[in-house]
């Protein structure tokens, strides 16, 4: 029997129930801006060695929680574990971000892809979830996550990051059937992956659709949104107070908030290019909202950070009938290595102070 | 006396008058995807040497018009000529994009900046405009352009391109007065620069707010939009059929279309993350709209390019009461070096065929 949660504000916010304070966690809260993270990474030798070692993944997951009274932990891992387990060969070129040794470029390569076995090929992730959950000992909930089918496909087809997504967009135009086959197997894998993380102990789940916003509305509605909706509908996650909430985060997803809110997910995460006032008004209480401070605001002075945090809290309430219920505070995107941990402390305090 | 225009569809569309066909030009239509451009660049030795030589700038401006029946020419230049003339020292590091030797980082450096003299310090631009206008001989109109005050400031403060605009956003938070001083001198310079290009013969003017979309709504409305509005209001550009139209283009400007349409500009250029149907509906005929095919669609097959072009034309008409008047076809952002000139021919033909 797992320990009861001492701080369940995050889960209550996702159920749109009243909270003691607006819960806050930060995308990439475990990361290079923390000297203790850099020390573990140096010992591990590489990012991937660290992510694939459940003890080290647990250690870096917990590091920010020792410094800041964050309201949730998020599994330390990479969004590209699934294609790596599919055999694409994930590696990190120094200073260049993730790359694949064997990108998939045509229908034949896509037809060979299968859903990895979660308890063998991705066992290191499930072991990390189990270890972290045990070590958290009920202090705060643990979030599991996955990349979205479209975002995984971007890396799988491009072979790494991209400025213009030329190769995958060409595939979308010239062989949409092949791309849908890829998105379909990715969706099956994401559903199995999130279900396995839930079974291993994850108490909330987030899908990162980092690159959905590079698409035109017509292409987003063909190649990203339907697969997010399928995850929200098909991922079995319990009922009532026991339900494991699912958050759909997307950079550039502001045009689609109504559709995301109708998907069946519990929370929608948004970036900072839309006000939470507008987002709350448009989603009308159907889902919780997560976000949305521009991460660059952490370069501001402590006073500026407090002002900006308050503005995000107030914006949400303005669009939510004056109530702060249903808001999980976060950044609109991940933290950067050159950010000051002291500024994170100011931000978390400002959110909790309201 | 200048030659009368043989093809004024572009100017008529910007006045929302009936046209023979929807006019089309493409951002970065003069560029590395053309072998004849690469030949001139090799001869000139560098991008800047080419841009600063009016004869070569004229030559590369005209190159795409010899291949494709485009409805407008755009001055070949760089958006960063103004800060270069202010003394910041523009240079291009191989494969890295534009950089400044002397970025401005504080109020003291900003206080030293002044509006360059257009007919001495930026004479090479005005000479290029005069040369191109003469060589065009009335075939199509010539577009002059500038970077927006905010976009210029991004490069001036960051010292080059950026992933997160950390330095200028920190300035926005920690010393907004200094940033406003910078944006103010930039605005004065942009107005003088566009007025000088108009005097030299430019028949339409475009402001590129390439990086406005990286801001939150509150910051966009403080640091980018008011300066665009000031340009639209203060730039003297004639009346009636003789009026030189001003187009405000911005990546990520979809949330602000109503405000841009109310600025006093004649056209608003949008990227592909909003449908023209929505953009036309929201701007309600106050301005012409320019855009908005995702440039990556040029990687599609000829058939796919035709389908995509038609979808953009139809989307505009759907939001404009069934009429195609008031639409200038363009990409939502610039072309890339690896694009196929044959595909550009297909696109231009598809737009003209309707």
XYZ file of C-alpha atoms in Angstrom:
708
model
C 0.000 0.000 0.000
C 1.492 3.320 -1.087
C 1.882 6.154 1.415
C -1.024 8.642 1.369
C -0.155 11.948 -0.254
C 0.895 14.714 2.128
C 0.466 17.388 -0.576
C -2.185 16.650 -3.164
C -2.796 20.243 -4.294
C -1.550 19.384 -7.790
C -4.035 16.530 -8.196
C -6.847 18.555 -6.684
C -6.162 21.422 -9.090
C -6.331 18.983 -11.997
C -9.757 17.885 -10.707
C -10.666 21.600 -10.405
C -11.255 21.161 -6.681
C -10.321 23.829 -4.104
C -6.637 23.919 -3.095
C -4.573 25.281 -0.175
C -2.453 27.204 -2.656
C -2.008 27.185 -6.434
C 0.278 24.204 -7.063
C 3.437 24.777 -9.064
C 5.979 22.652 -10.855
C 8.315 23.694 -13.651
C 9.045 21.943 -16.904
C 12.683 20.800 -16.791
C 12.823 21.544 -13.035
C 15.448 18.783 -12.822
C 18.222 20.060 -15.026
C 21.525 21.690 -15.712
C 20.734 24.927 -13.859
C 21.304 22.914 -10.648
C 24.964 22.275 -9.712
C 23.985 18.994 -8.020
C 22.461 17.856 -11.337
C 25.660 18.679 -13.196
C 27.598 16.663 -10.620
C 25.445 13.547 -11.178
C 25.628 13.990 -14.936
C 29.421 14.252 -14.800
C 29.561 11.050 -12.742
C 27.175 9.243 -15.129
C 29.211 10.325 -18.144
C 26.259 11.282 -20.344
C 22.663 12.384 -20.295
C 21.465 9.021 -21.601
C 23.492 7.013 -19.096
C 21.849 9.064 -16.364
C 18.331 8.702 -17.822
C 18.760 4.948 -18.253
C 19.935 4.388 -14.668
C 16.876 4.288 -12.356
C 18.859 5.254 -9.252
C 20.432 8.289 -10.928
C 17.149 9.238 -12.618
C 15.525 9.108 -9.183
C 18.298 11.195 -7.641
C 18.010 14.046 -10.190
C 14.192 13.882 -10.075
C 14.314 14.579 -6.348
C 16.992 17.291 -6.427
C 14.730 20.296 -7.162
C 12.259 19.110 -4.492
C 14.989 19.321 -1.855
C 15.561 22.968 -2.755
C 12.072 24.249 -3.515
C 8.598 23.422 -2.121
C 7.351 22.283 -5.532
C 3.970 20.583 -5.631
C 4.869 17.766 -8.016
C 7.834 15.700 -9.150
C 8.282 14.751 -12.774
C 10.069 11.616 -13.862
C 13.541 12.440 -15.152
C 13.692 10.952 -18.632
C 13.680 11.963 -22.276
C 10.720 12.375 -24.619
C 12.483 10.113 -27.160
C 12.691 6.873 -25.159
C 9.953 5.263 -27.276
C 11.650 5.612 -30.690
C 14.925 4.633 -29.055
C 13.265 1.414 -27.863
C 11.848 0.954 -31.384
C 15.456 0.641 -32.545
C 16.206 4.090 -34.004
C 19.358 4.579 -31.921
C 19.004 7.732 -29.842
C 22.189 9.694 -29.193
C 23.150 13.191 -28.179
C 25.702 15.079 -30.245
C 27.466 17.608 -28.007
C 25.567 20.902 -28.021
C 23.239 19.728 -30.793
C 20.346 18.060 -29.006
C 18.930 14.586 -29.633
C 19.569 12.659 -32.829
C 18.710 9.255 -34.243
C 21.222 6.975 -35.937
C 18.469 5.383 -38.037
C 15.719 7.887 -38.906
C 12.621 6.537 -40.679
C 12.045 8.102 -44.055
C 9.620 5.874 -45.953
C 6.681 3.499 -45.685
C 8.955 0.431 -45.642
C 10.912 1.671 -42.623
C 7.684 2.661 -40.882
C 6.072 -0.753 -41.513
C 8.902 -2.388 -39.539
C 8.193 -0.355 -36.386
C 6.382 -1.989 -33.488
C 5.253 -1.050 -30.007
C 8.152 -1.790 -27.627
C 7.593 -4.083 -24.671
C 7.280 -1.781 -21.693
C 8.605 -4.083 -19.001
C 11.644 -5.234 -20.956
C 12.683 -2.670 -23.572
C 11.548 0.282 -21.467
C 11.997 -1.357 -18.096
C 14.550 1.277 -17.041
C 11.768 3.891 -17.224
C 9.343 1.802 -15.192
C 12.068 1.033 -12.652
C 12.772 4.745 -12.363
C 9.050 5.440 -11.772
C 8.897 2.757 -9.070
C 12.079 3.988 -7.400
C 11.031 7.648 -7.429
C 7.554 6.858 -6.175
C 9.052 4.926 -3.266
C 11.575 7.645 -2.460
C 8.989 10.422 -2.659
C 7.185 8.572 0.117
C 3.947 10.452 -0.495
C 5.436 13.938 -0.238
C 4.109 15.100 -3.624
C 2.632 13.323 -6.662
C 4.830 11.950 -9.419
C 4.165 12.909 -13.038
C 4.978 10.459 -15.827
C 5.213 11.657 -19.402
C 5.670 10.960 -23.077
C 6.288 12.881 -26.273
C 3.204 13.191 -28.488
C 2.841 11.000 -31.579
C 3.507 13.998 -33.872
C 6.468 15.275 -31.861
C 8.038 11.812 -31.749
C 7.476 11.522 -35.499
C 9.255 14.866 -36.069
C 12.437 13.537 -34.507
C 12.034 10.068 -36.037
C 11.682 11.421 -39.590
C 14.003 14.439 -39.362
C 16.598 12.388 -37.457
C 16.952 15.174 -34.884
C 15.809 18.709 -34.186
C 14.862 20.909 -37.118
C 14.317 24.535 -37.994
C 11.648 23.965 -40.631
C 10.561 20.291 -40.402
C 11.019 20.046 -44.144
C 11.361 16.259 -44.339
C 8.314 15.365 -42.273
C 6.196 18.065 -43.895
C 7.219 16.724 -47.298
C 6.115 13.271 -46.113
C 2.806 14.749 -44.928
C 2.225 16.078 -48.450
C 3.740 13.361 -50.580
C 2.972 10.202 -48.595
C 0.352 11.030 -45.951
C -0.549 7.340 -45.643
C 2.974 6.504 -44.492
C 2.940 9.369 -41.995
C -0.419 8.254 -40.599
C 0.981 4.727 -40.221
C 3.888 6.189 -38.233
C 1.591 8.342 -36.087
C -0.638 5.338 -35.482
C 2.132 3.083 -34.187
C 3.467 6.000 -32.137
C 0.018 6.463 -30.595
C -0.246 2.782 -29.703
C 3.189 3.016 -28.109
C 2.404 6.229 -26.191
C -0.791 4.712 -24.781
C 1.049 1.555 -23.685
C 3.933 3.628 -22.292
C 1.709 5.929 -20.224
C -0.366 2.981 -19.006
C 2.819 1.231 -17.886
C 4.055 4.362 -16.090
C 0.687 4.597 -14.357
C 0.909 0.936 -13.340
C 4.438 1.579 -12.035
C 3.196 4.418 -9.854
C 2.874 7.653 -11.859
C 0.026 9.714 -10.355
C -0.451 12.075 -13.305
C 0.590 11.888 -16.951
C 1.646 14.570 -19.394
C 1.995 14.413 -23.170
C 4.441 16.919 -24.667
C 3.306 18.001 -28.134
C 6.318 20.264 -28.430
C 6.131 20.668 -32.199
C 2.399 20.655 -32.967
C 2.543 24.439 -33.288
C 4.766 24.312 -36.386
C 1.796 23.031 -38.398
C -0.907 24.924 -40.248
C -4.378 24.481 -38.711
C -5.363 21.987 -41.420
C -2.240 19.905 -40.851
C -2.467 20.135 -37.051
C -6.011 18.804 -37.259
C -4.885 15.983 -39.516
C -1.514 14.972 -38.064
C -1.398 15.962 -34.404
C -4.776 16.599 -32.783
C -6.560 13.307 -33.676
C -3.750 11.294 -32.102
C -3.838 13.384 -28.920
C -7.594 12.814 -28.785
C -7.091 9.077 -29.232
C -4.685 9.016 -26.282
C -7.136 10.960 -24.111
C -9.991 8.608 -25.043
C -8.219 5.245 -25.037
C -5.792 5.562 -22.159
C -7.462 3.737 -19.261
C -6.895 5.766 -16.109
C -9.577 5.014 -13.511
C -12.523 7.015 -12.251
C -13.433 9.711 -9.755
C -10.917 10.722 -7.093
C -8.753 7.762 -8.123
C -8.513 8.868 -11.738
C -4.979 9.510 -12.967
C -5.182 12.883 -14.716
C -3.790 13.416 -18.193
C -2.338 16.789 -19.229
C -1.916 17.667 -22.905
C 0.812 20.277 -23.253
C 1.647 21.890 -26.571
C 3.786 24.767 -27.700
C 1.690 26.906 -30.028
C -1.533 25.089 -29.146
C -3.504 28.291 -28.415
C -5.610 28.063 -31.601
C -6.884 24.625 -30.568
C -7.770 25.034 -26.906
C -11.472 24.271 -27.378
C -10.669 21.082 -29.254
C -8.067 19.984 -26.699
C -10.476 20.694 -23.844
C -13.079 18.485 -25.538
C -10.620 15.601 -25.980
C -11.339 13.963 -22.637
C -8.076 15.001 -20.997
C -8.099 16.535 -17.513
C -5.600 19.346 -18.078
C -4.280 21.446 -20.956
C -0.826 22.997 -20.751
C -0.255 26.198 -22.723
C 2.706 28.383 -23.605
C 2.937 32.128 -22.888
C 1.671 33.437 -26.234
C -1.928 33.360 -25.015
C -3.222 34.820 -21.757
C -4.643 32.332 -19.248
C -7.628 34.675 -19.054
C -8.428 33.916 -22.685
C -7.543 30.234 -22.315
C -9.787 29.846 -19.257
C -12.647 31.677 -20.927
C -12.384 29.575 -24.067
C -12.157 26.248 -22.243
C -14.996 27.236 -19.892
C -14.067 25.038 -16.935
C -14.027 21.786 -18.939
C -10.380 21.161 -18.008
C -7.728 22.445 -15.652
C -5.131 24.740 -17.212
C -1.407 24.510 -16.670
C 1.031 27.328 -17.326
C 2.099 29.737 -18.534
C 4.913 32.068 -17.521
C 7.490 32.769 -20.235
C 10.558 30.922 -18.891
C 12.701 33.956 -19.792
C 10.936 35.833 -16.991
C 13.278 33.909 -14.661
C 16.028 36.229 -15.943
C 14.170 39.119 -14.304
C 14.958 40.557 -10.896
C 13.196 38.964 -7.888
C 10.737 41.865 -7.871
C 9.953 41.436 -11.555
C 9.504 37.680 -11.101
C 6.962 38.287 -8.324
C 5.055 40.777 -10.485
C 5.022 38.425 -13.462
C 3.931 35.412 -11.388
C 1.100 37.421 -9.856
C 0.007 38.544 -13.331
C -0.276 34.895 -14.463
C -2.299 33.950 -11.360
C -4.592 36.958 -11.804
C -5.004 36.343 -15.519
C -6.230 32.807 -14.851
C -8.679 33.976 -12.198
C -9.970 36.744 -14.497
C -10.965 34.148 -17.073
C -12.259 31.665 -14.469
C -14.952 33.727 -12.777
C -12.555 35.142 -10.183
C -11.521 31.711 -8.865
C -8.046 30.221 -8.906
C -9.365 26.648 -8.778
C -8.292 24.527 -11.703
C -4.923 26.214 -12.258
C -1.547 24.490 -12.085
C 1.205 27.084 -12.294
C 4.072 26.268 -14.622
C 6.286 27.834 -17.221
C 5.174 27.899 -20.845
C 8.212 25.817 -21.805
C 11.237 24.235 -20.126
C 13.925 25.885 -18.013
C 17.372 26.720 -19.393
C 20.804 25.813 -18.005
C 21.819 29.426 -17.296
C 18.920 30.161 -14.953
C 19.551 31.074 -11.341
C 18.218 28.595 -8.732
C 17.637 31.550 -6.384
C 15.160 32.941 -8.902
C 13.286 29.635 -8.959
C 12.931 29.897 -5.184
C 11.445 33.394 -5.605
C 9.010 32.154 -8.241
C 7.758 29.174 -6.215
C 7.322 31.387 -3.182
C 5.468 34.017 -5.225
C 3.029 31.417 -6.568
C 2.372 29.973 -3.118
C 1.969 33.458 -1.619
C -0.551 34.176 -4.388
C 8.703 60.630 -65.014
C 8.600 56.953 -64.084
C 7.177 54.385 -66.501
C 3.512 53.518 -65.827
C 3.035 50.113 -64.221
C 2.246 47.278 -66.629
C 1.147 44.990 -63.782
C -0.367 46.743 -60.802
C -2.335 43.791 -59.430
C -0.223 43.818 -56.258
C -1.012 47.492 -55.537
C -4.673 47.033 -56.431
C -4.944 44.075 -54.063
C -3.453 46.186 -51.290
C -6.167 48.785 -51.971
C -8.707 45.924 -51.939
C -9.694 46.727 -55.524
C -10.571 44.045 -58.106
C -7.586 42.327 -59.752
C -6.934 40.307 -62.924
C -5.514 37.515 -60.785
C -4.430 37.172 -57.160
C -0.963 38.741 -57.079
C 1.892 36.700 -55.651
C 5.395 37.356 -54.438
C 7.454 35.232 -52.057
C 9.478 36.309 -49.079
C 13.157 35.657 -49.892
C 12.259 35.104 -53.577
C 15.766 36.367 -54.374
C 17.993 33.871 -52.664
C 20.254 30.888 -52.504
C 17.765 28.454 -54.045
C 18.598 30.117 -57.395
C 21.901 29.055 -59.002
C 22.249 32.487 -60.636
C 22.029 34.055 -57.160
C 24.778 31.787 -55.868
C 26.931 32.800 -58.832
C 26.574 36.519 -58.022
C 27.217 35.890 -54.355
C 30.382 33.928 -55.164
C 31.584 36.782 -57.357
C 30.765 39.389 -54.674
C 32.598 37.368 -52.019
C 29.984 37.773 -49.288
C 26.335 38.442 -48.628
C 27.060 41.919 -47.283
C 29.293 42.900 -50.204
C 26.423 41.942 -52.495
C 23.801 43.801 -50.451
C 25.958 46.929 -50.260
C 26.596 47.044 -54.026
C 23.546 48.621 -55.743
C 24.266 46.979 -59.108
C 24.550 43.502 -57.603
C 21.563 44.091 -55.313
C 19.593 45.091 -58.411
C 20.774 42.026 -60.313
C 19.690 39.535 -57.637
C 16.415 41.419 -57.068
C 15.529 40.895 -60.729
C 16.630 37.250 -61.012
C 13.429 35.596 -59.750
C 11.336 37.902 -61.975
C 13.133 36.573 -65.059
C 12.136 33.031 -64.109
C 8.652 33.457 -62.673
C 5.746 35.839 -63.459
C 5.812 37.272 -59.939
C 3.641 40.331 -59.302
C 6.150 42.320 -57.251
C 9.880 42.735 -56.762
C 11.364 43.234 -53.322
C 14.541 45.153 -52.713
C 17.414 42.782 -52.027
C 18.850 43.884 -48.710
C 19.045 42.835 -45.082
C 16.702 43.728 -42.231
C 19.707 44.819 -40.145
C 21.019 47.676 -42.300
C 19.745 50.272 -39.790
C 21.663 49.039 -36.733
C 24.684 48.479 -38.975
C 24.487 52.153 -39.983
C 24.101 53.051 -36.293
C 27.587 51.628 -35.798
C 26.935 48.168 -34.348
C 29.089 46.382 -36.924
C 26.965 43.832 -38.783
C 28.736 40.670 -39.903
C 27.783 37.156 -40.916
C 29.515 34.232 -39.258
C 29.518 31.287 -41.674
C 26.358 29.250 -41.207
C 25.340 31.204 -38.109
C 23.273 34.087 -39.398
C 23.727 37.790 -38.678
C 25.745 39.059 -35.735
C 26.809 42.424 -34.329
C 30.328 43.215 -33.216
C 29.044 45.808 -30.739
C 25.658 44.805 -29.280
C 23.890 47.336 -27.045
C 23.291 46.055 -23.562
C 22.535 49.051 -21.339
C 21.016 52.517 -21.181
C 24.385 54.207 -21.754
C 24.996 52.351 -25.034
C 21.412 53.027 -26.122
C 21.682 56.767 -25.355
C 24.525 57.000 -27.870
C 22.425 55.672 -30.766
C 21.074 58.079 -33.354
C 19.036 57.910 -36.544
C 21.469 57.352 -39.447
C 21.506 59.772 -42.349
C 19.642 57.993 -45.123
C 21.376 59.544 -48.122
C 24.915 59.090 -46.781
C 25.103 56.225 -44.281
C 22.372 54.215 -46.017
C 22.904 55.609 -49.483
C 23.738 52.150 -50.865
C 20.156 51.091 -50.061
C 18.624 54.149 -51.715
C 20.893 53.709 -54.737
C 19.753 50.087 -54.984
C 16.100 51.193 -54.859
C 16.702 53.765 -57.616
C 18.601 51.287 -59.769
C 16.042 48.503 -59.377
C 13.136 50.858 -60.016
C 14.798 52.015 -63.245
C 15.611 48.470 -64.372
C 12.128 47.180 -63.577
C 10.887 49.757 -66.077
C 7.328 49.556 -64.815
C 6.987 45.783 -65.173
C 5.910 45.219 -61.554
C 5.979 47.332 -58.373
C 9.031 47.441 -56.123
C 8.656 46.736 -52.400
C 10.991 48.421 -49.920
C 11.288 47.104 -46.393
C 12.667 47.350 -42.901
C 12.895 45.231 -39.780
C 10.468 46.274 -37.044
C 11.708 48.233 -34.026
C 11.322 45.172 -31.758
C 12.960 42.770 -34.217
C 15.892 45.137 -34.774
C 16.205 45.484 -30.993
C 16.318 41.680 -30.599
C 19.429 41.472 -32.771
C 20.933 44.665 -31.342
C 20.642 43.479 -27.732
C 21.246 39.748 -28.240
C 24.104 40.461 -30.663
C 22.676 37.940 -33.132
C 19.929 35.350 -33.460
C 18.628 33.701 -30.310
C 16.650 30.697 -29.185
C 15.053 32.306 -26.149
C 15.741 36.076 -26.338
C 16.937 35.904 -22.753
C 19.001 39.109 -22.794
C 16.393 41.396 -24.313
C 13.594 39.896 -22.221
C 15.714 40.462 -19.115
C 16.121 44.087 -20.239
C 12.348 44.333 -20.734
C 11.865 43.267 -17.119
C 14.803 44.886 -15.401
C 15.233 48.140 -17.356
C 12.098 48.712 -19.452
C 12.950 52.418 -19.750
C 16.188 51.599 -21.559
C 14.406 49.183 -23.883
C 11.742 51.766 -24.697
C 14.497 54.274 -25.486
C 15.999 51.739 -27.889
C 12.639 50.970 -29.498
C 11.962 54.683 -29.825
C 15.174 55.474 -31.692
C 14.630 52.374 -33.825
C 11.140 53.602 -34.698
C 12.430 57.038 -35.686
C 15.019 55.331 -37.860
C 12.542 52.911 -39.456
C 10.190 55.786 -40.345
C 13.038 57.804 -41.890
C 14.350 54.697 -43.674
C 10.995 53.757 -45.210
C 10.315 57.387 -46.176
C 13.688 57.526 -47.929
C 13.019 54.254 -49.772
C 9.668 55.659 -50.859
C 11.336 58.839 -52.070
C 13.885 56.727 -53.959
C 11.098 54.841 -55.737
C 9.714 52.045 -53.569
C 6.030 51.581 -54.428
C 5.056 49.578 -51.348
C 6.710 49.106 -47.965
C 6.853 46.141 -45.627
C 7.900 45.962 -41.993
C 9.152 42.552 -40.848
C 8.291 41.952 -37.189
C 9.935 38.563 -37.346
C 10.261 38.116 -33.578
C 7.153 39.816 -32.164
C 5.604 36.375 -31.703
C 8.150 35.330 -29.069
C 6.519 37.733 -26.613
C 3.621 37.210 -24.234
C 0.529 39.253 -25.137
C 1.294 41.786 -22.403
C 4.860 42.246 -23.613
C 3.891 42.319 -27.293
C 1.439 45.103 -26.512
C 4.129 46.995 -24.621
C 7.259 46.424 -26.702
C 6.257 45.648 -30.274
C 2.729 46.705 -31.223
C 2.838 50.393 -30.189
C 5.913 50.968 -32.320
C 4.324 49.304 -35.341
C 1.286 51.526 -34.830
C 3.513 54.598 -34.639
C 5.109 53.683 -37.981
C 1.700 53.170 -39.591
C 0.452 56.516 -38.256
C 3.516 58.704 -38.738
C 4.984 57.428 -41.986
C 3.850 59.935 -44.623
C 2.857 57.998 -47.726
C 0.394 59.999 -49.844
C -3.315 59.621 -50.437
C -5.792 57.760 -52.616
C -4.545 55.822 -55.632
C -1.120 57.406 -55.146
C -0.775 56.183 -51.584
C 2.231 53.949 -50.978
C 0.832 50.966 -49.077
C 2.416 49.705 -45.880
C 2.331 45.996 -44.974
C 2.955 44.872 -41.407
C 4.204 41.286 -41.444
C 4.781 39.340 -38.269
C 5.534 35.743 -37.409
C 3.160 34.722 -34.649
C 1.014 37.846 -35.011
C -2.290 35.935 -35.243
C -3.446 36.943 -31.743
C -3.174 40.637 -32.675
C -4.787 40.839 -36.109
C -7.583 43.185 -35.007
C -5.081 45.577 -33.454
C -2.771 45.476 -36.476
C -5.711 46.066 -38.828
C -6.662 49.136 -36.783
C -3.125 50.567 -36.922
C -3.617 52.503 -40.144
C -1.532 50.149 -42.290
C -2.870 48.932 -45.649
C -1.883 45.274 -45.420
C -1.179 42.691 -42.738
C 1.084 39.737 -43.486
C 0.480 36.546 -41.515
C 2.206 33.216 -41.077
C 0.574 29.806 -41.661
C -0.524 29.082 -38.081
C -3.841 30.854 -38.649
C -6.218 30.290 -41.548
C -6.779 33.255 -43.873
C -10.471 32.556 -43.422
C -10.171 33.426 -39.746
C -7.787 36.315 -40.426
C -10.118 37.817 -43.039
C -13.129 37.440 -40.805
C -11.382 39.039 -37.853
C -9.989 41.972 -39.844
C -13.338 42.485 -41.605
C -12.068 44.142 -44.769
C -10.172 46.920 -42.951
C -6.891 45.850 -44.554
C -5.588 43.604 -47.286
C -4.097 40.306 -46.113
C -0.849 38.833 -47.323
C 0.118 35.188 -46.989
C 0.171 32.506 -45.878
C 1.363 29.184 -47.289
C 3.773 27.267 -45.059
C 7.057 27.559 -47.014
C 7.696 23.858 -46.376
C 4.790 23.107 -48.734
C 7.306 23.850 -51.525
C 8.853 20.475 -50.653
C 5.633 18.838 -51.799
C 5.040 17.330 -55.231
C 3.691 19.692 -57.943
C 0.214 18.238 -57.397
C 0.398 18.807 -53.655
C 1.646 22.376 -54.170
C -1.350 23.122 -56.401
C -3.772 21.695 -53.841
C -2.173 23.664 -51.014
C -2.137 26.931 -52.998
C -5.782 26.510 -53.894
C -6.633 25.863 -50.237
C -5.009 29.183 -49.250
C -6.891 31.085 -51.970
C -10.182 29.446 -50.991
C -9.600 30.022 -47.296
C -9.164 33.757 -47.883
C -12.318 33.959 -50.000
C -14.289 31.976 -47.390
C -13.494 34.642 -44.802
C -13.959 37.548 -47.225
C -17.562 37.005 -48.309
C -16.591 34.777 -51.233
C -14.360 37.398 -52.869
C -10.642 37.125 -53.513
C -10.174 40.914 -53.559
C -7.739 42.177 -50.977
C -5.480 39.125 -50.958
C -1.780 39.113 -51.801
C -0.532 35.541 -51.986
C 2.758 34.859 -50.237
C 4.446 32.335 -48.019
C 4.091 32.631 -44.269
C 7.856 33.047 -43.951
C 10.919 33.142 -46.202
C 12.120 30.536 -48.696
C 15.001 28.159 -47.922
C 18.161 27.453 -49.947
C 17.268 23.813 -50.666
C 13.981 24.591 -52.409
C 13.467 23.642 -56.035
C 12.961 26.565 -58.473
C 10.689 24.315 -60.548
C 8.345 24.096 -57.562
C 8.232 27.887 -57.312
C 7.122 27.983 -60.952
C 4.304 25.546 -60.111
C 3.225 27.637 -57.137
C 3.125 30.944 -59.034
C 1.190 29.313 -61.841
C -1.257 27.728 -59.386
C -1.956 31.095 -57.730
C -2.496 32.827 -61.066
C -4.702 29.984 -62.322
C -6.751 30.383 -59.130
